[in-house]
Amino acid sequence: MSDLLERLRGRGWRLTAQRRVVAEVLDGDHVHYTADEVHAKAADLLPEISRATVYNTLGELVSLGEVLEVCTDGRAKRYDPNAHHAHQHLVCSRCGTIRDVHPAGDLVANLPAEERFGFQVSAVDVTFRGICPDCAAA
Amino acid sequence: MSDLLERLRGRGWRLTAQRRVVAEVLDGDHVHYTADEVHAKAADLLPEISRATVYNTLGELVSLGEVLEVCTDGRAKRYDPNAHHAHQHLVCSRCGTIRDVHPAGDLVANLPAEERFGFQVSAVDVTFRGICPDCAAA
DNA sequence: ATCCTACATTGGACTCTGTCTAAGTCAAGA
DNA sequence: TCTTGACTTAGACAGAGTCCAATGTAGGAT
């Protein structure tokens, strides 16, 4: 993630403390924070950061293809920094925990031509749902 | 859909004009209205119906497994009355049109055991994305 | 047929997410 | 170091959804 900032600077991004902090919060695997969670964690590092800036920065990272938006439950969107490795999501129906997963095969190919209604199909989002080990034990 | 009301009455549902109207609005194939769209259409048939009742009724239909909630874009949830026929969704990235589709094969089986993190996986939601014929032509 | 009462409905206030704007601030090139 | 346009800020606003107290009514009991 540290070279993310360099990459973005190469694309004309002005490098501010706020953007640095947001990028830092999003670093890691299986990270899927909501915008407000990102804001809370960013504010631990940079107390004056505003909600608007977090939303702006997340939106820019999404436009630039560095971060994915995921929406697994109809509530707040979550931001997934793992955009450069194609993956899908596995969600616990009870506690909402999200894991990145890698299904086998070509998922788009699962949709037969006669089920495409003339669409040019270019992507597929998959959400596997189940109960995580912690919730199953409880 | 007409026997839906009878089925629900058998489960102790009180049959009110409001619930009848909501069920009527949701009748049909490839129906994926937002709660506010359901409210608008219901209000054409029963002008006094309130938003709260529409939300309550939709929530009950979802709990009873008669209607599915689908969330394809992080905006308003949509309600899909086709809950008794397993299916997935194909969404136009430009105009948002949604079609019900039926992918081939067992989609849950695409997730290898070593990618399940100990979850008991029970369901999978798939959203195919692409450009619909109308948007491609325009 | 009417009465009762628990269940349903209503409108409005409220919460949560997210967007917008006008004014102030600052990164980085000159 | 100066300048300037891009960035940040606080707060107002908007959209989606929930909650609540007051009112209405479906349908079983009489």
Short mmCIF file of N, CA and C in Angstrom, two decimals, chain B:
data_model
loop_
_atom_site.label_atom_id
_atom_site.label_comp_id
_atom_site.label_asym_id
_atom_site.label_seq_id
_atom_site.Cartn_x
_atom_site.Cartn_y
_atom_site.Cartn_z
N MET B 1 -49.68 -15.18 -7.77
CA MET B 1 -49.60 -14.26 -6.62
C MET B 1 -50.92 -14.21 -5.87
N SER B 2 -52.04 -14.53 -6.52
CA SER B 2 -53.32 -14.41 -5.85
C SER B 2 -53.41 -15.39 -4.67
N ASP B 3 -52.81 -16.56 -4.84
CA ASP B 3 -52.85 -17.51 -3.74
C ASP B 3 -51.84 -17.17 -2.64
N LEU B 4 -50.94 -16.23 -2.95
CA LEU B 4 -50.03 -15.76 -1.91
C LEU B 4 -50.82 -15.27 -0.71
N LEU B 5 -51.85 -14.47 -0.97
CA LEU B 5 -52.62 -13.90 0.13
C LEU B 5 -53.29 -15.00 0.95
N GLU B 6 -53.81 -16.01 0.26
CA GLU B 6 -54.43 -17.13 0.98
C GLU B 6 -53.40 -17.85 1.82
N ARG B 7 -52.22 -18.06 1.21
CA ARG B 7 -51.16 -18.75 1.93
C ARG B 7 -50.80 -18.00 3.21
N LEU B 8 -50.70 -16.67 3.08
CA LEU B 8 -50.30 -15.87 4.22
C LEU B 8 -51.40 -15.83 5.26
N ARG B 9 -52.65 -15.84 4.80
CA ARG B 9 -53.76 -15.86 5.75
C ARG B 9 -53.69 -17.13 6.58
N GLY B 10 -53.35 -18.23 5.90
CA GLY B 10 -53.18 -19.49 6.61
C GLY B 10 -52.11 -19.41 7.70
N ARG B 11 -51.16 -18.49 7.49
CA ARG B 11 -50.10 -18.34 8.49
C ARG B 11 -50.44 -17.28 9.53
N GLY B 12 -51.72 -16.86 9.56
CA GLY B 12 -52.13 -15.93 10.60
C GLY B 12 -52.07 -14.47 10.19
N TRP B 13 -51.84 -14.21 8.91
CA TRP B 13 -51.82 -12.82 8.45
C TRP B 13 -53.22 -12.26 8.43
N ARG B 14 -53.36 -11.05 8.97
CA ARG B 14 -54.63 -10.38 8.85
C ARG B 14 -54.68 -9.76 7.45
N LEU B 15 -55.78 -9.96 6.76
CA LEU B 15 -55.84 -9.53 5.36
C LEU B 15 -56.41 -8.13 5.24
N THR B 16 -55.54 -7.17 5.01
CA THR B 16 -56.00 -5.78 4.92
C THR B 16 -55.88 -5.28 3.50
N ALA B 17 -56.58 -4.20 3.22
CA ALA B 17 -56.53 -3.62 1.88
C ALA B 17 -55.10 -3.26 1.52
N GLN B 18 -54.36 -2.73 2.49
CA GLN B 18 -52.98 -2.30 2.24
C GLN B 18 -52.11 -3.47 1.81
N ARG B 19 -52.22 -4.57 2.54
CA ARG B 19 -51.38 -5.72 2.21
C ARG B 19 -51.77 -6.30 0.86
N ARG B 20 -53.07 -6.29 0.58
CA ARG B 20 -53.53 -6.79 -0.71
C ARG B 20 -52.90 -5.97 -1.83
N VAL B 21 -52.92 -4.66 -1.66
CA VAL B 21 -52.40 -3.77 -2.70
C VAL B 21 -50.90 -3.95 -2.89
N VAL B 22 -50.15 -4.09 -1.80
CA VAL B 22 -48.71 -4.29 -1.94
C VAL B 22 -48.44 -5.60 -2.68
N ALA B 23 -49.17 -6.65 -2.34
CA ALA B 23 -48.98 -7.93 -3.02
C ALA B 23 -49.29 -7.79 -4.50
N GLU B 24 -50.34 -7.02 -4.81
CA GLU B 24 -50.73 -6.84 -6.20
C GLU B 24 -49.63 -6.12 -6.99
N VAL B 25 -49.05 -5.10 -6.39
CA VAL B 25 -47.98 -4.34 -7.06
C VAL B 25 -46.80 -5.24 -7.36
N LEU B 26 -46.53 -6.18 -6.47
CA LEU B 26 -45.35 -7.02 -6.64
C LEU B 26 -45.57 -8.19 -7.60
N ASP B 27 -46.77 -8.31 -8.15
CA ASP B 27 -47.04 -9.44 -9.02
C ASP B 27 -46.35 -9.27 -10.37
N GLY B 28 -45.72 -10.35 -10.88
CA GLY B 28 -45.15 -10.28 -12.22
C GLY B 28 -43.72 -10.78 -12.28
N ASP B 29 -43.22 -10.90 -13.49
CA ASP B 29 -41.84 -11.35 -13.70
C ASP B 29 -40.93 -10.15 -13.87
N HIS B 30 -39.65 -10.35 -13.54
CA HIS B 30 -38.65 -9.30 -13.66
C HIS B 30 -39.09 -8.03 -12.94
N VAL B 31 -39.81 -8.21 -11.82
CA VAL B 31 -40.22 -7.06 -11.02
C VAL B 31 -39.17 -6.85 -9.94
N HIS B 32 -38.62 -5.65 -9.89
CA HIS B 32 -37.60 -5.33 -8.89
C HIS B 32 -37.76 -3.88 -8.48
N TYR B 33 -38.83 -3.57 -7.78
CA TYR B 33 -39.09 -2.20 -7.39
C TYR B 33 -38.39 -1.84 -6.08
N THR B 34 -38.07 -0.58 -5.93
CA THR B 34 -37.64 -0.09 -4.63
C THR B 34 -38.88 0.08 -3.76
N ALA B 35 -38.64 0.23 -2.45
CA ALA B 35 -39.77 0.42 -1.54
C ALA B 35 -40.57 1.66 -1.94
N ASP B 36 -39.91 2.71 -2.35
CA ASP B 36 -40.65 3.91 -2.72
C ASP B 36 -41.43 3.73 -4.01
N GLU B 37 -40.88 2.94 -4.92
CA GLU B 37 -41.65 2.65 -6.14
C GLU B 37 -42.89 1.82 -5.79
N VAL B 38 -42.71 0.85 -4.91
CA VAL B 38 -43.87 0.06 -4.48
C VAL B 38 -44.90 1.00 -3.85
N HIS B 39 -44.41 1.92 -3.03
CA HIS B 39 -45.33 2.84 -2.37
C HIS B 39 -46.08 3.68 -3.40
N ALA B 40 -45.38 4.18 -4.40
CA ALA B 40 -46.02 5.02 -5.41
C ALA B 40 -47.09 4.24 -6.16
N LYS B 41 -46.74 3.02 -6.57
CA LYS B 41 -47.71 2.22 -7.32
C LYS B 41 -48.87 1.80 -6.45
N ALA B 42 -48.58 1.49 -5.20
CA ALA B 42 -49.65 1.11 -4.28
C ALA B 42 -50.58 2.29 -4.05
N ALA B 43 -50.00 3.49 -3.98
CA ALA B 43 -50.81 4.68 -3.72
C ALA B 43 -51.75 4.98 -4.90
N ASP B 44 -51.40 4.51 -6.10
CA ASP B 44 -52.33 4.67 -7.23
C ASP B 44 -53.61 3.88 -6.99
N LEU B 45 -53.44 2.75 -6.29
CA LEU B 45 -54.60 1.89 -6.06
C LEU B 45 -55.31 2.21 -4.76
N LEU B 46 -54.56 2.76 -3.81
CA LEU B 46 -55.09 2.99 -2.47
C LEU B 46 -54.40 4.24 -1.93
N PRO B 47 -54.92 5.41 -2.26
CA PRO B 47 -54.19 6.66 -2.05
C PRO B 47 -53.74 6.91 -0.61
N GLU B 48 -54.45 6.40 0.38
CA GLU B 48 -54.08 6.74 1.75
C GLU B 48 -52.95 5.89 2.30
N ILE B 49 -52.48 4.90 1.54
CA ILE B 49 -51.48 3.99 2.12
C ILE B 49 -50.22 4.75 2.51
N SER B 50 -49.67 4.41 3.66
CA SER B 50 -48.49 5.16 4.14
C SER B 50 -47.21 4.42 3.80
N ARG B 51 -46.15 5.21 3.79
CA ARG B 51 -44.83 4.64 3.54
C ARG B 51 -44.48 3.59 4.59
N ALA B 52 -44.79 3.88 5.85
CA ALA B 52 -44.44 2.95 6.92
C ALA B 52 -45.08 1.58 6.68
N THR B 53 -46.32 1.59 6.23
CA THR B 53 -47.00 0.32 6.00
C THR B 53 -46.34 -0.46 4.87
N VAL B 54 -45.96 0.26 3.83
CA VAL B 54 -45.28 -0.42 2.72
C VAL B 54 -43.98 -1.05 3.22
N TYR B 55 -43.20 -0.30 3.98
CA TYR B 55 -41.96 -0.86 4.54
C TYR B 55 -42.26 -2.05 5.43
N ASN B 56 -43.27 -1.92 6.31
CA ASN B 56 -43.61 -3.05 7.19
C ASN B 56 -43.98 -4.27 6.39
N THR B 57 -44.84 -4.07 5.41
CA THR B 57 -45.34 -5.21 4.65
C THR B 57 -44.22 -5.87 3.86
N LEU B 58 -43.38 -5.07 3.23
CA LEU B 58 -42.25 -5.64 2.49
C LEU B 58 -41.36 -6.43 3.45
N GLY B 59 -41.09 -5.87 4.61
CA GLY B 59 -40.25 -6.56 5.59
C GLY B 59 -40.86 -7.89 6.01
N GLU B 60 -42.17 -7.92 6.17
CA GLU B 60 -42.82 -9.17 6.55
C GLU B 60 -42.73 -10.19 5.41
N LEU B 61 -42.97 -9.73 4.20
CA LEU B 61 -42.91 -10.66 3.06
C LEU B 61 -41.51 -11.24 2.94
N VAL B 62 -40.50 -10.44 3.23
CA VAL B 62 -39.12 -10.94 3.18
C VAL B 62 -38.90 -11.97 4.29
N SER B 63 -39.33 -11.65 5.51
CA SER B 63 -39.16 -12.60 6.63
C SER B 63 -39.86 -13.92 6.34
N LEU B 64 -41.00 -13.84 5.70
CA LEU B 64 -41.77 -15.05 5.42
C LEU B 64 -41.20 -15.80 4.22
N GLY B 65 -40.18 -15.23 3.58
CA GLY B 65 -39.57 -15.92 2.45
C GLY B 65 -40.37 -15.81 1.17
N GLU B 66 -41.32 -14.88 1.09
CA GLU B 66 -42.13 -14.76 -0.11
C GLU B 66 -41.52 -13.80 -1.11
N VAL B 67 -40.65 -12.93 -0.64
CA VAL B 67 -40.06 -11.90 -1.48
C VAL B 67 -38.58 -11.82 -1.11
N LEU B 68 -37.74 -11.53 -2.10
CA LEU B 68 -36.31 -11.38 -1.84
C LEU B 68 -35.92 -9.91 -1.90
N GLU B 69 -34.99 -9.57 -1.02
CA GLU B 69 -34.38 -8.25 -1.09
C GLU B 69 -33.17 -8.35 -2.00
N VAL B 70 -33.04 -7.44 -2.95
CA VAL B 70 -31.82 -7.43 -3.72
C VAL B 70 -31.22 -6.04 -3.69
N CYS B 71 -29.89 -6.02 -3.68
CA CYS B 71 -29.17 -4.77 -3.47
C CYS B 71 -28.06 -4.80 -4.51
N THR B 72 -28.28 -4.16 -5.65
CA THR B 72 -27.32 -4.27 -6.75
C THR B 72 -26.44 -3.05 -6.89
N ASP B 73 -26.76 -1.96 -6.21
CA ASP B 73 -26.03 -0.73 -6.52
C ASP B 73 -25.76 0.14 -5.31
N GLY B 74 -25.99 -0.33 -4.10
CA GLY B 74 -25.69 0.48 -2.95
C GLY B 74 -26.69 1.60 -2.72
N ARG B 75 -27.69 1.70 -3.58
CA ARG B 75 -28.74 2.68 -3.33
C ARG B 75 -29.91 1.93 -2.69
N ALA B 76 -31.12 2.29 -3.02
CA ALA B 76 -32.25 1.65 -2.35
C ALA B 76 -32.30 0.14 -2.65
N LYS B 77 -32.72 -0.63 -1.65
CA LYS B 77 -32.94 -2.05 -1.86
C LYS B 77 -34.12 -2.24 -2.80
N ARG B 78 -34.10 -3.36 -3.53
CA ARG B 78 -35.21 -3.67 -4.41
C ARG B 78 -35.85 -4.97 -3.96
N TYR B 79 -37.12 -5.14 -4.30
CA TYR B 79 -37.88 -6.28 -3.82
C TYR B 79 -38.29 -7.15 -4.98
N ASP B 80 -37.96 -8.42 -4.89
CA ASP B 80 -38.12 -9.37 -5.98
C ASP B 80 -39.10 -10.45 -5.56
N PRO B 81 -40.30 -10.46 -6.15
CA PRO B 81 -41.34 -11.38 -5.71
C PRO B 81 -41.09 -12.82 -6.16
N ASN B 82 -40.09 -13.04 -6.93
CA ASN B 82 -39.88 -14.35 -7.56
C ASN B 82 -39.09 -15.29 -6.63
N ALA B 83 -39.41 -15.27 -5.33
CA ALA B 83 -38.57 -15.95 -4.35
C ALA B 83 -38.63 -17.47 -4.43
N HIS B 84 -39.67 -18.02 -5.06
CA HIS B 84 -39.78 -19.48 -5.07
C HIS B 84 -39.06 -20.15 -6.23
N HIS B 85 -38.47 -19.34 -7.12
CA HIS B 85 -37.65 -19.91 -8.20
C HIS B 85 -36.23 -19.37 -8.05
N ALA B 86 -35.31 -20.25 -7.66
CA ALA B 86 -33.92 -19.81 -7.47
C ALA B 86 -33.45 -19.11 -8.74
N HIS B 87 -32.85 -17.95 -8.58
CA HIS B 87 -32.35 -17.23 -9.74
C HIS B 87 -31.34 -16.20 -9.28
N GLN B 88 -30.66 -15.62 -10.25
CA GLN B 88 -29.67 -14.58 -9.97
C GLN B 88 -30.05 -13.36 -10.79
N HIS B 89 -29.18 -12.34 -10.80
CA HIS B 89 -29.55 -11.11 -11.48
C HIS B 89 -28.49 -10.64 -12.47
N LEU B 90 -29.00 -10.02 -13.53
CA LEU B 90 -28.16 -9.43 -14.57
C LEU B 90 -28.53 -7.96 -14.62
N VAL B 91 -27.54 -7.09 -14.41
CA VAL B 91 -27.82 -5.66 -14.24
C VAL B 91 -27.09 -4.85 -15.30
N CYS B 92 -27.79 -3.90 -15.87
CA CYS B 92 -27.13 -3.00 -16.82
C CYS B 92 -26.36 -1.94 -16.04
N SER B 93 -25.07 -1.84 -16.31
CA SER B 93 -24.23 -0.90 -15.57
C SER B 93 -24.57 0.54 -15.91
N ARG B 94 -25.26 0.74 -17.03
CA ARG B 94 -25.55 2.11 -17.42
C ARG B 94 -26.92 2.55 -16.90
N CYS B 95 -27.97 1.80 -17.23
CA CYS B 95 -29.32 2.26 -16.89
C CYS B 95 -29.89 1.57 -15.66
N GLY B 96 -29.24 0.51 -15.20
CA GLY B 96 -29.72 -0.12 -13.98
C GLY B 96 -30.79 -1.18 -14.15
N THR B 97 -31.25 -1.39 -15.39
CA THR B 97 -32.23 -2.45 -15.64
C THR B 97 -31.78 -3.78 -15.05
N ILE B 98 -32.71 -4.51 -14.47
CA ILE B 98 -32.40 -5.79 -13.85
C ILE B 98 -33.23 -6.90 -14.51
N ARG B 99 -32.57 -8.01 -14.86
CA ARG B 99 -33.28 -9.19 -15.36
C ARG B 99 -32.98 -10.36 -14.44
N ASP B 100 -33.97 -11.25 -14.29
CA ASP B 100 -33.72 -12.48 -13.57
C ASP B 100 -33.04 -13.45 -14.53
N VAL B 101 -32.00 -14.13 -14.06
CA VAL B 101 -31.30 -15.10 -14.91
C VAL B 101 -31.03 -16.38 -14.13
N HIS B 102 -30.71 -17.42 -14.88
CA HIS B 102 -30.52 -18.74 -14.29
C HIS B 102 -29.20 -19.34 -14.74
N PRO B 103 -28.12 -19.08 -13.97
CA PRO B 103 -26.81 -19.60 -14.34
C PRO B 103 -26.80 -21.13 -14.29
N ALA B 104 -25.85 -21.70 -15.04
CA ALA B 104 -25.72 -23.16 -15.06
C ALA B 104 -24.89 -23.62 -13.87
N GLY B 105 -25.12 -24.84 -13.45
CA GLY B 105 -24.25 -25.47 -12.45
C GLY B 105 -24.55 -25.07 -11.02
N ASP B 106 -23.82 -25.70 -10.12
CA ASP B 106 -23.99 -25.46 -8.69
C ASP B 106 -23.00 -24.39 -8.26
N LEU B 107 -23.48 -23.19 -8.07
CA LEU B 107 -22.59 -22.07 -7.82
C LEU B 107 -21.86 -22.18 -6.49
N VAL B 108 -22.53 -22.72 -5.49
CA VAL B 108 -21.86 -22.86 -4.19
C VAL B 108 -20.64 -23.77 -4.32
N ALA B 109 -20.77 -24.78 -5.19
CA ALA B 109 -19.67 -25.73 -5.37
C ALA B 109 -18.42 -25.09 -5.96
N ASN B 110 -18.58 -23.90 -6.55
CA ASN B 110 -17.41 -23.21 -7.09
C ASN B 110 -16.43 -22.76 -6.02
N LEU B 111 -16.88 -22.75 -4.76
CA LEU B 111 -16.00 -22.28 -3.70
C LEU B 111 -15.29 -23.47 -3.05
N PRO B 112 -13.99 -23.60 -3.31
CA PRO B 112 -13.25 -24.76 -2.80
C PRO B 112 -13.25 -24.78 -1.27
N ALA B 113 -13.14 -25.96 -0.70
CA ALA B 113 -13.18 -26.10 0.75
C ALA B 113 -12.14 -25.23 1.43
N GLU B 114 -10.93 -25.16 0.83
CA GLU B 114 -9.87 -24.40 1.50
C GLU B 114 -10.11 -22.89 1.42
N GLU B 115 -11.14 -22.48 0.69
CA GLU B 115 -11.47 -21.06 0.63
C GLU B 115 -12.69 -20.75 1.48
N ARG B 116 -13.10 -21.71 2.34
CA ARG B 116 -14.34 -21.47 3.08
C ARG B 116 -14.10 -20.97 4.50
N PHE B 117 -12.87 -20.97 4.95
CA PHE B 117 -12.52 -20.43 6.26
C PHE B 117 -13.38 -21.01 7.38
N GLY B 118 -13.81 -22.28 7.20
CA GLY B 118 -14.63 -22.91 8.24
C GLY B 118 -16.09 -22.49 8.26
N PHE B 119 -16.50 -21.66 7.31
CA PHE B 119 -17.91 -21.26 7.23
C PHE B 119 -18.76 -22.46 6.79
N GLN B 120 -20.01 -22.49 7.26
CA GLN B 120 -21.02 -23.37 6.66
C GLN B 120 -21.70 -22.55 5.57
N VAL B 121 -21.31 -22.78 4.32
CA VAL B 121 -21.83 -21.95 3.23
C VAL B 121 -23.19 -22.48 2.79
N SER B 122 -24.18 -21.61 2.77
CA SER B 122 -25.53 -22.09 2.49
C SER B 122 -26.18 -21.43 1.29
N ALA B 123 -25.62 -20.34 0.83
CA ALA B 123 -26.28 -19.64 -0.28
C ALA B 123 -25.27 -18.81 -1.03
N VAL B 124 -25.67 -18.37 -2.21
CA VAL B 124 -24.79 -17.51 -2.98
C VAL B 124 -25.64 -16.55 -3.81
N ASP B 125 -25.26 -15.29 -3.76
CA ASP B 125 -25.93 -14.28 -4.58
C ASP B 125 -24.98 -13.85 -5.67
N VAL B 126 -25.47 -13.86 -6.89
CA VAL B 126 -24.61 -13.51 -8.02
C VAL B 126 -25.23 -12.35 -8.78
N THR B 127 -24.42 -11.36 -9.08
CA THR B 127 -24.87 -10.25 -9.91
C THR B 127 -23.96 -10.16 -11.12
N PHE B 128 -24.51 -10.49 -12.29
CA PHE B 128 -23.78 -10.31 -13.54
C PHE B 128 -23.96 -8.86 -13.95
N ARG B 129 -22.88 -8.25 -14.46
CA ARG B 129 -22.97 -6.86 -14.87
C ARG B 129 -22.56 -6.70 -16.33
N GLY B 130 -23.24 -5.81 -17.00
CA GLY B 130 -22.91 -5.60 -18.40
C GLY B 130 -23.74 -4.45 -18.94
N ILE B 131 -23.77 -4.35 -20.28
CA ILE B 131 -24.52 -3.28 -20.92
C ILE B 131 -25.71 -3.90 -21.64
N CYS B 132 -26.89 -3.35 -21.42
CA CYS B 132 -28.10 -3.92 -22.03
C CYS B 132 -28.18 -3.48 -23.49
N PRO B 133 -28.97 -4.18 -24.30
CA PRO B 133 -29.05 -3.87 -25.73
C PRO B 133 -29.45 -2.42 -25.98
N ASP B 134 -30.38 -1.88 -25.21
CA ASP B 134 -30.82 -0.50 -25.43
C ASP B 134 -29.67 0.48 -25.21
N CYS B 135 -28.93 0.27 -24.12
CA CYS B 135 -27.83 1.20 -23.84
C CYS B 135 -26.69 1.01 -24.84
N ALA B 136 -26.47 -0.22 -25.29
CA ALA B 136 -25.41 -0.47 -26.26
C ALA B 136 -25.73 0.24 -27.58
N ALA B 137 -27.01 0.29 -27.95
CA ALA B 137 -27.43 0.91 -29.21
C ALA B 137 -27.34 2.44 -29.11
N ALA B 138 -27.56 2.97 -27.94
CA ALA B 138 -27.63 4.43 -27.80
C ALA B 138 -26.26 5.10 -27.83
#
